[in-house]
Amino acid sequence: MTRIDEITDGIYRISASPKPDGAPITFNQFLIDDEMPALIHTGNHGDYDDIRTAIAEVVDPAKLAYVVLLHFEGDECGGMDRFMAEAPRAQLVGSDMSAILNLTQFGVDYVDRVKGVRDGDTIDLGDHTLSFIETPHVHHWDSMMVFEESSKSLFPSDLFIQTGDQPPVVNEDLTQDMCGFYREIGIFAHEEPVRTTIDRLVPRDPQWVHAMHGGTLTGEIFPRYVKALREERFAFQGKSLGRPIAEPAEVPAA
Ligand SMILES: [Fe+2]
Ligand SMILES: [Fe+2]
């Protein structure tokens, strides 16, 4: 089931529940309804119809001005060709690294509408302003995050994940589950780039943390997640998506 809910002031979460035969997490996209509407994460290529239908409840998908991806992966941008085809004036926004490594190298027919952004760059949507934060090796070399300034909203992609079918807003400490899930699926090579990034995010004092998988965390519960990521082990321990591949390396205590 795909649902759409307004979380705060023109920011909508589009969410599909976990599938019985799939990953035990929701897959979310975020729509910012403004003069220049923006979609953050496209979802997988095959999920386009459901996501498009949800967006159309709020904004005509042909009027999207920006399609933003936070790293190059199916759930982040698998639907980009389809959204870019439908919205002829949209720009596809990724980190400069995503643009250099991937977006300009796959022969897409909208390469002139690919926009690479760097740390500190901003895009004005009207009432909302997107500010970009490059976060290399927080999961991928090309990873970035977005901070929306008017609502103090952070879009952290796969950081702050919560498993299960979470409601639109979460005000609960699910951090033990989060760290255990990260160790099991192995998406972070090391804790260090994440902790360095956390130190850069905290001063922005986010009031909403729009996790790509799970619910949007409130500013009130956010410090608990920060503490867990600073203190617990959550990086790769030899397993990818639960499948043992390599012996875990010797790591010093947290
Ligand atoms: Fe990812
Ligand atoms: Fe993801």
mmCIF file of C-alpha atoms and ligand atoms in Angstrom:
data_model
loop_
_atom_site.group_PDB
_atom_site.id
_atom_site.type_symbol
_atom_site.label_atom_id
_atom_site.label_comp_id
_atom_site.label_asym_id
_atom_site.label_seq_id
_atom_site.Cartn_x
_atom_site.Cartn_y
_atom_site.Cartn_z
ATOM 1 C CA MET A 1 0.000 0.000 0.000
ATOM 2 C CA THR A 2 1.325 3.452 -0.925
ATOM 3 C CA ARG A 3 0.105 6.404 1.124
ATOM 4 C CA ILE A 4 0.821 10.107 1.140
ATOM 5 C CA ASP A 5 0.776 12.262 4.285
ATOM 6 C CA GLU A 6 1.693 15.884 4.895
ATOM 7 C CA ILE A 7 4.326 15.909 7.644
ATOM 8 C CA THR A 8 4.832 19.649 7.937
ATOM 9 C CA ASP A 9 4.136 22.746 5.912
ATOM 10 C CA GLY A 10 4.115 21.516 2.298
ATOM 11 C CA ILE A 11 6.397 18.522 2.888
ATOM 12 C CA TYR A 12 4.716 15.209 2.091
ATOM 13 C CA ARG A 13 5.882 11.665 2.793
ATOM 14 C CA ILE A 14 4.933 9.053 0.209
ATOM 15 C CA SER A 15 5.400 5.637 1.729
ATOM 16 C CA ALA A 16 5.016 2.006 0.696
ATOM 17 C CA SER A 17 4.663 -0.603 3.450
ATOM 18 C CA PRO A 18 7.127 -3.502 3.600
ATOM 19 C CA LYS A 19 6.216 -6.292 1.174
ATOM 20 C CA PRO A 20 5.880 -9.800 2.679
ATOM 21 C CA ASP A 21 8.651 -11.129 0.392
ATOM 22 C CA GLY A 22 10.828 -7.974 0.502
ATOM 23 C CA ALA A 23 12.948 -5.942 2.889
ATOM 24 C CA PRO A 24 11.341 -5.303 6.323
ATOM 25 C CA ILE A 25 11.300 -1.538 5.811
ATOM 26 C CA THR A 26 9.081 1.140 4.302
ATOM 27 C CA PHE A 27 10.300 2.882 1.150
ATOM 28 C CA ASN A 28 9.640 6.633 1.292
ATOM 29 C CA GLN A 29 9.845 9.517 -1.119
ATOM 30 C CA PHE A 30 9.283 13.165 -0.164
ATOM 31 C CA LEU A 31 7.417 15.775 -2.137
ATOM 32 C CA ILE A 32 7.865 19.479 -1.418
ATOM 33 C CA ASP A 33 4.887 21.395 -2.711
ATOM 34 C CA ASP A 34 6.043 24.892 -3.636
ATOM 35 C CA GLU A 35 6.343 27.280 -6.587
ATOM 36 C CA MET A 36 9.106 24.965 -7.824
ATOM 37 C CA PRO A 37 7.944 21.512 -6.667
ATOM 38 C CA ALA A 38 10.650 19.028 -5.739
ATOM 39 C CA LEU A 39 10.696 15.264 -5.323
ATOM 40 C CA ILE A 40 13.362 13.768 -3.070
ATOM 41 C CA HIS A 41 14.112 10.098 -3.960
ATOM 42 C CA THR A 42 12.212 8.626 -6.925
ATOM 43 C CA GLY A 43 11.718 5.088 -5.620
ATOM 44 C CA ASN A 44 12.522 1.993 -7.670
ATOM 45 C CA HIS A 45 11.775 1.940 -11.401
ATOM 46 C CA GLY A 46 8.928 -0.574 -10.940
ATOM 47 C CA ASP A 47 7.236 1.464 -8.204
ATOM 48 C CA TYR A 48 6.781 4.505 -10.440
ATOM 49 C CA ASP A 49 3.028 4.121 -11.057
ATOM 50 C CA ASP A 50 2.107 3.979 -7.364
ATOM 51 C CA ILE A 51 4.420 6.876 -6.463
ATOM 52 C CA ARG A 52 3.225 8.959 -9.378
ATOM 53 C CA THR A 53 -0.398 8.397 -8.367
ATOM 54 C CA ALA A 54 0.363 9.575 -4.833
ATOM 55 C CA ILE A 55 2.199 12.697 -6.058
ATOM 56 C CA ALA A 56 -0.718 13.538 -8.367
ATOM 57 C CA GLU A 57 -2.981 13.934 -5.313
ATOM 58 C CA VAL A 58 -0.974 17.086 -4.500
ATOM 59 C CA VAL A 59 0.980 18.240 -7.575
ATOM 60 C CA ASP A 60 0.854 17.461 -11.287
ATOM 61 C CA PRO A 61 3.953 15.236 -11.770
ATOM 62 C CA ALA A 62 4.581 16.988 -15.112
ATOM 63 C CA LYS A 63 5.198 20.204 -13.145
ATOM 64 C CA LEU A 64 8.030 18.860 -10.981
ATOM 65 C CA ALA A 65 10.917 21.338 -11.140
ATOM 66 C CA TYR A 66 13.501 19.202 -9.347
ATOM 67 C CA VAL A 67 14.045 15.480 -8.897
ATOM 68 C CA VAL A 68 16.661 15.023 -6.187
ATOM 69 C CA LEU A 69 18.644 11.879 -5.459
ATOM 70 C CA LEU A 70 20.960 11.453 -2.495
ATOM 71 C CA HIS A 71 23.106 8.633 -3.905
ATOM 72 C CA PHE A 72 23.028 6.331 -6.889
ATOM 73 C CA GLU A 73 20.913 3.313 -5.978
ATOM 74 C CA GLY A 74 17.595 1.838 -7.150
ATOM 75 C CA ASP A 75 15.341 3.078 -4.358
ATOM 76 C CA GLU A 76 16.973 6.528 -4.558
ATOM 77 C CA CYS A 77 16.750 7.063 -8.273
ATOM 78 C CA GLY A 78 15.551 3.948 -10.141
ATOM 79 C CA GLY A 79 12.502 5.880 -11.342
ATOM 80 C CA MET A 80 14.452 8.932 -12.539
ATOM 81 C CA ASP A 81 14.065 8.258 -16.281
ATOM 82 C CA ARG A 82 10.310 8.011 -15.912
ATOM 83 C CA PHE A 83 9.890 11.154 -13.789
ATOM 84 C CA MET A 84 12.279 13.135 -16.009
ATOM 85 C CA ALA A 85 10.374 12.019 -19.117
ATOM 86 C CA GLU A 86 7.083 13.167 -17.639
ATOM 87 C CA ALA A 87 8.377 16.518 -16.339
ATOM 88 C CA PRO A 88 10.102 18.132 -19.332
ATOM 89 C CA ARG A 89 11.396 21.145 -17.395
ATOM 90 C CA ALA A 90 12.652 19.241 -14.355
ATOM 91 C CA GLN A 91 16.295 19.170 -13.381
ATOM 92 C CA LEU A 92 17.817 16.024 -11.932
ATOM 93 C CA VAL A 93 19.855 17.059 -8.893
ATOM 94 C CA GLY A 94 22.554 14.886 -7.353
ATOM 95 C CA SER A 95 25.848 15.490 -5.614
ATOM 96 C CA ASP A 96 28.639 16.615 -7.895
ATOM 97 C CA MET A 97 30.113 13.132 -7.338
ATOM 98 C CA SER A 98 26.848 11.453 -8.440
ATOM 99 C CA ALA A 99 26.826 13.663 -11.539
ATOM 100 C CA ILE A 100 30.471 13.003 -12.437
ATOM 101 C CA LEU A 101 30.482 9.285 -11.695
ATOM 102 C CA ASN A 102 27.024 8.236 -12.793
ATOM 103 C CA LEU A 103 24.365 10.632 -13.987
ATOM 104 C CA THR A 104 26.367 11.891 -16.952
ATOM 105 C CA GLN A 105 27.801 8.439 -17.778
ATOM 106 C CA PHE A 106 24.760 6.277 -18.434
ATOM 107 C CA GLY A 107 23.664 7.810 -21.722
ATOM 108 C CA VAL A 108 20.458 9.320 -20.348
ATOM 109 C CA ASP A 109 18.732 11.518 -22.912
ATOM 110 C CA TYR A 110 18.290 14.405 -20.434
ATOM 111 C CA VAL A 111 21.969 14.854 -19.603
ATOM 112 C CA ASP A 112 21.633 18.623 -20.175
ATOM 113 C CA ARG A 113 19.146 18.671 -17.256
ATOM 114 C CA VAL A 114 21.529 16.969 -14.786
ATOM 115 C CA LYS A 115 22.740 19.302 -12.043
ATOM 116 C CA GLY A 116 25.594 18.391 -9.689
ATOM 117 C CA VAL A 117 25.649 20.250 -6.364
ATOM 118 C CA ARG A 118 28.333 20.720 -3.726
ATOM 119 C CA ASP A 119 28.439 21.311 -0.014
ATOM 120 C CA GLY A 120 26.766 24.632 0.808
ATOM 121 C CA ASP A 121 24.951 25.016 -2.524
ATOM 122 C CA THR A 122 21.284 25.984 -2.219
ATOM 123 C CA ILE A 123 18.181 25.854 -4.407
ATOM 124 C CA ASP A 124 15.274 28.199 -3.768
ATOM 125 C CA LEU A 125 11.883 26.517 -4.299
ATOM 126 C CA GLY A 126 9.769 29.539 -3.277
ATOM 127 C CA ASP A 127 8.845 29.218 0.404
ATOM 128 C CA HIS A 128 11.341 26.405 0.925
ATOM 129 C CA THR A 129 15.118 26.407 0.427
ATOM 130 C CA LEU A 130 17.153 23.276 -0.142
ATOM 131 C CA SER A 131 20.678 23.362 1.245
ATOM 132 C CA PHE A 132 23.010 20.522 0.237
ATOM 133 C CA ILE A 133 25.447 18.669 2.479
ATOM 134 C CA GLU A 134 28.022 16.379 0.872
ATOM 135 C CA THR A 135 28.480 13.310 3.086
ATOM 136 C CA PRO A 136 31.042 11.087 1.331
ATOM 137 C CA HIS A 137 31.215 7.487 2.571
ATOM 138 C CA VAL A 138 28.107 7.797 4.672
ATOM 139 C CA HIS A 139 27.020 4.630 2.871
ATOM 140 C CA HIS A 140 28.334 5.615 -0.610
ATOM 141 C CA TRP A 141 31.185 7.689 -2.089
ATOM 142 C CA ASP A 142 28.677 10.029 -3.773
ATOM 143 C CA SER A 143 26.275 10.359 -0.797
ATOM 144 C CA MET A 144 24.756 13.684 0.159
ATOM 145 C CA MET A 145 21.921 14.938 2.364
ATOM 146 C CA VAL A 146 19.493 17.835 2.049
ATOM 147 C CA PHE A 147 18.480 20.325 4.715
ATOM 148 C CA GLU A 148 15.311 22.342 4.087
ATOM 149 C CA GLU A 149 15.836 25.609 5.889
ATOM 150 C CA SER A 150 12.312 26.996 6.513
ATOM 151 C CA SER A 151 11.057 23.861 8.304
ATOM 152 C CA LYS A 152 14.478 22.785 9.646
ATOM 153 C CA SER A 153 13.966 19.463 7.900
ATOM 154 C CA LEU A 154 16.787 17.015 7.303
ATOM 155 C CA PHE A 155 16.593 14.463 4.489
ATOM 156 C CA PRO A 156 19.268 11.962 5.576
ATOM 157 C CA SER A 157 18.541 9.188 3.083
ATOM 158 C CA ASP A 158 19.389 5.815 4.737
ATOM 159 C CA LEU A 159 20.692 7.238 8.007
ATOM 160 C CA PHE A 160 18.249 7.032 11.001
ATOM 161 C CA ILE A 161 16.524 3.977 9.515
ATOM 162 C CA GLN A 162 13.716 2.278 11.425
ATOM 163 C CA THR A 163 12.474 -1.154 10.410
ATOM 164 C CA GLY A 164 8.829 -2.273 10.154
ATOM 165 C CA ASP A 165 5.755 -0.414 8.957
ATOM 166 C CA GLN A 166 6.262 2.896 10.754
ATOM 167 C CA PRO A 167 3.688 5.720 10.916
ATOM 168 C CA PRO A 168 4.426 9.070 9.212
ATOM 169 C CA VAL A 169 5.886 10.569 12.404
ATOM 170 C CA VAL A 170 7.945 8.615 14.940
ATOM 171 C CA ASN A 171 8.731 9.876 18.427
ATOM 172 C CA GLU A 172 10.090 6.608 19.775
ATOM 173 C CA ASP A 173 13.588 5.376 20.560
ATOM 174 C CA LEU A 174 14.133 2.522 18.099
ATOM 175 C CA THR A 175 17.900 2.876 18.076
ATOM 176 C CA GLN A 176 18.845 -0.619 19.260
ATOM 177 C CA ASP A 177 16.862 -2.062 16.387
ATOM 178 C CA MET A 178 18.449 0.485 14.014
ATOM 179 C CA CYS A 179 22.033 -0.403 14.963
ATOM 180 C CA GLY A 180 21.303 -4.151 14.847
ATOM 181 C CA PHE A 181 19.724 -3.803 11.403
ATOM 182 C CA TYR A 182 22.711 -1.808 10.119
ATOM 183 C CA ARG A 183 25.125 -4.500 11.365
ATOM 184 C CA GLU A 184 23.029 -7.165 9.668
ATOM 185 C CA ILE A 185 22.730 -5.466 6.259
ATOM 186 C CA GLY A 186 26.203 -3.897 6.245
ATOM 187 C CA ILE A 187 25.553 -0.576 4.503
ATOM 188 C CA PHE A 188 28.236 1.449 6.312
ATOM 189 C CA ALA A 189 31.890 0.509 5.809
ATOM 190 C CA HIS A 190 32.939 2.285 9.002
ATOM 191 C CA GLU A 191 31.446 4.349 11.845
ATOM 192 C CA GLU A 192 33.838 7.295 11.373
ATOM 193 C CA PRO A 193 32.356 9.086 8.295
ATOM 194 C CA VAL A 194 28.905 8.827 9.892
ATOM 195 C CA ARG A 195 30.096 10.319 13.191
ATOM 196 C CA THR A 196 31.899 13.158 11.418
ATOM 197 C CA THR A 197 28.681 13.887 9.531
ATOM 198 C CA ILE A 198 26.592 13.730 12.722
ATOM 199 C CA ASP A 199 28.830 16.442 14.193
ATOM 200 C CA ARG A 200 27.981 18.632 11.185
ATOM 201 C CA LEU A 201 24.218 17.918 11.356
ATOM 202 C CA VAL A 202 23.592 18.557 15.064
ATOM 203 C CA PRO A 203 24.349 22.334 14.973
ATOM 204 C CA ARG A 204 21.591 22.732 12.384
ATOM 205 C CA ASP A 205 19.121 21.597 15.074
ATOM 206 C CA PRO A 206 16.771 19.642 12.761
ATOM 207 C CA GLN A 207 13.130 19.631 13.845
ATOM 208 C CA TRP A 208 12.150 16.905 11.372
ATOM 209 C CA VAL A 209 14.344 14.058 10.157
ATOM 210 C CA HIS A 210 12.721 12.519 7.107
ATOM 211 C CA ALA A 211 14.173 9.014 7.082
ATOM 212 C CA MET A 212 13.949 7.249 3.748
ATOM 213 C CA HIS A 213 13.006 4.025 5.543
ATOM 214 C CA GLY A 214 10.781 4.336 8.618
ATOM 215 C CA GLY A 215 8.903 7.375 9.847
ATOM 216 C CA THR A 216 9.960 11.011 10.100
ATOM 217 C CA LEU A 217 11.723 11.513 13.443
ATOM 218 C CA THR A 218 10.784 14.509 15.546
ATOM 219 C CA GLY A 219 13.382 17.016 16.751
ATOM 220 C CA GLU A 220 12.580 15.809 20.278
ATOM 221 C CA ILE A 221 13.678 12.181 19.696
ATOM 222 C CA PHE A 222 16.524 12.999 17.264
ATOM 223 C CA PRO A 223 19.188 13.356 20.039
ATOM 224 C CA ARG A 224 18.603 9.703 21.066
ATOM 225 C CA TYR A 225 19.475 8.569 17.541
ATOM 226 C CA VAL A 226 22.518 10.839 17.513
ATOM 227 C CA LYS A 227 23.703 9.335 20.817
ATOM 228 C CA ALA A 228 23.273 5.782 19.526
ATOM 229 C CA LEU A 229 25.250 6.485 16.362
ATOM 230 C CA ARG A 230 28.009 8.125 18.398
ATOM 231 C CA GLU A 231 28.245 5.294 20.930
ATOM 232 C CA GLU A 232 27.132 1.998 19.368
ATOM 233 C CA ARG A 233 28.761 -0.193 16.730
ATOM 234 C CA PHE A 234 26.776 -0.272 13.534
ATOM 235 C CA ALA A 235 29.289 -0.626 10.668
ATOM 236 C CA PHE A 236 29.980 -3.622 8.451
ATOM 237 C CA GLN A 237 30.683 -6.810 10.374
ATOM 238 C CA GLY A 238 31.055 -9.236 7.489
ATOM 239 C CA LYS A 239 27.413 -9.436 6.368
ATOM 240 C CA SER A 240 25.655 -7.911 3.354
ATOM 241 C CA LEU A 241 21.861 -8.007 3.509
ATOM 242 C CA GLY A 242 22.196 -10.610 6.260
ATOM 243 C CA ARG A 243 24.424 -12.926 4.194
ATOM 244 C CA PRO A 244 27.863 -13.678 5.643
ATOM 245 C CA ILE A 245 30.546 -12.700 3.119
ATOM 246 C CA ALA A 246 33.699 -11.890 5.035
ATOM 247 C CA GLU A 247 35.055 -12.388 8.504
ATOM 248 C CA PRO A 248 34.601 -9.169 10.471
ATOM 249 C CA ALA A 249 37.832 -7.230 10.873
ATOM 250 C CA GLU A 250 39.229 -6.647 14.359
ATOM 251 C CA VAL A 251 37.762 -3.339 15.469
ATOM 252 C CA PRO A 252 38.637 -1.365 18.579
ATOM 253 C CA ALA A 253 35.868 -0.818 21.135
ATOM 254 C CA ALA A 254 33.529 2.121 20.428
HETATM 255 FE FE FE B 1 21.023 3.471 -0.066
HETATM 256 FE FE FE B 2 17.372 3.689 0.793
#
